[in-house]
Coordinates of C-alpha atoms in Angstrom, one line a residue:
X1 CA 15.1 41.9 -7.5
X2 CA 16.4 38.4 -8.4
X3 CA 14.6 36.6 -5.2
X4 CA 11.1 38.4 -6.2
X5 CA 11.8 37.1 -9.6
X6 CA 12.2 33.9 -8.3
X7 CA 9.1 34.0 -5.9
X8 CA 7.0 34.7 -9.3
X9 CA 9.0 32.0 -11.2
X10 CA 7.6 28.9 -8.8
X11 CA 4.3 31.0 -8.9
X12 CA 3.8 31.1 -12.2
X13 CA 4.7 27.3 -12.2
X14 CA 2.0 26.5 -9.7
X15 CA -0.4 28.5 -11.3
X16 CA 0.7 26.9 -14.9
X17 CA 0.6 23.3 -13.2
X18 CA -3.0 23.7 -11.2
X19 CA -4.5 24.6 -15.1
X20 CA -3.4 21.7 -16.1
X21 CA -4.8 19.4 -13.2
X22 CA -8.3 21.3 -14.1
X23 CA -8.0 20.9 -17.4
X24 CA -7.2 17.3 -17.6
X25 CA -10.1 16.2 -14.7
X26 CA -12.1 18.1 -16.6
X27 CA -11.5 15.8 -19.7
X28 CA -11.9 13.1 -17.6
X29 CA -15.1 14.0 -16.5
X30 CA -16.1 14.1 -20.3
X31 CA -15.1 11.0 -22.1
X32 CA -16.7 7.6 -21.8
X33 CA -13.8 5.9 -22.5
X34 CA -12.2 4.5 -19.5
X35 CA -8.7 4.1 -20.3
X36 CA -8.5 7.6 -21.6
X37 CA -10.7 8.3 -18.3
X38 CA -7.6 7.0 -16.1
X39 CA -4.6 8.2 -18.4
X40 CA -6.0 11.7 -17.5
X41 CA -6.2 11.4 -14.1
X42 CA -3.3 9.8 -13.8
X43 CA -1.9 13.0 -16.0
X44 CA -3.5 15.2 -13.5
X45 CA -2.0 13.4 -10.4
X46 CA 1.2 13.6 -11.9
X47 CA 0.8 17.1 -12.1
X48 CA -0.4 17.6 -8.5
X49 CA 3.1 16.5 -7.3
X50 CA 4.3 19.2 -9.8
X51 CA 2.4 21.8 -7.4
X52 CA 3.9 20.3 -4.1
X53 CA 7.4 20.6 -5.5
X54 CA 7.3 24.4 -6.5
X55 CA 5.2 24.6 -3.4
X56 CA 8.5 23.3 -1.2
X57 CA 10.9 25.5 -3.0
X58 CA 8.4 28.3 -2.5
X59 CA 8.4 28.2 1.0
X60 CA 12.0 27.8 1.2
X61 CA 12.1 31.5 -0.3
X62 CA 9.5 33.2 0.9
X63 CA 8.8 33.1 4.7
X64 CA 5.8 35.4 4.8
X65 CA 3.9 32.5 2.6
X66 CA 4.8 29.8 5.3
X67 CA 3.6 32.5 7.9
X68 CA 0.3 32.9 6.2
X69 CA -0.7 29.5 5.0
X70 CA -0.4 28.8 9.1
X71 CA -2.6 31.4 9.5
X72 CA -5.3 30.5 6.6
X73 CA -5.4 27.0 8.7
X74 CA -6.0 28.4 11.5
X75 CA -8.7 30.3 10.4
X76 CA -10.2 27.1 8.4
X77 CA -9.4 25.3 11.8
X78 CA -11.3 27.9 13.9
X79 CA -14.9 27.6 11.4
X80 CA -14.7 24.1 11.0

């Protein structure tokens, strides 16, 4: 179904943009050059914002996700 495929597109792009914040803090972590150091986390901020905006059209299309990141909240909410 087109809306499933959709659902999976921005999925796939979150999941494709939170490598990419790993990888590049990860390569931060490694150098010892500080202007490389802050290039990559910059990189990897940049990318962050990638994840809120398939994140927004996300819950625009899928209902059941907005219903259960309340709940996972909740439940962080409840243990903390």
């Amino acid at each position: 179904e087109k809306e499933d495929l959709n659902r999976e597109i921005l999925r796939l792009g979150i999941i494709a943009e939170l490598d990419a914040v790993s990888l590049y803090e990860q390569l931060a972590a490694m150098t010892d050059k500080e202007i490389i150091r802050k290039v990559l986390l910059d990189i990897a901020k940049e990318e962050k914002t990638h994840v809120g905006e398939f994140q927004a059209l996300l819950l625009e299309l899928d209902k059941e996700q907005v219903e259960e990141l309340k709940k996972g909240k909740e439940e962080v909410e409840e243990k903390t």
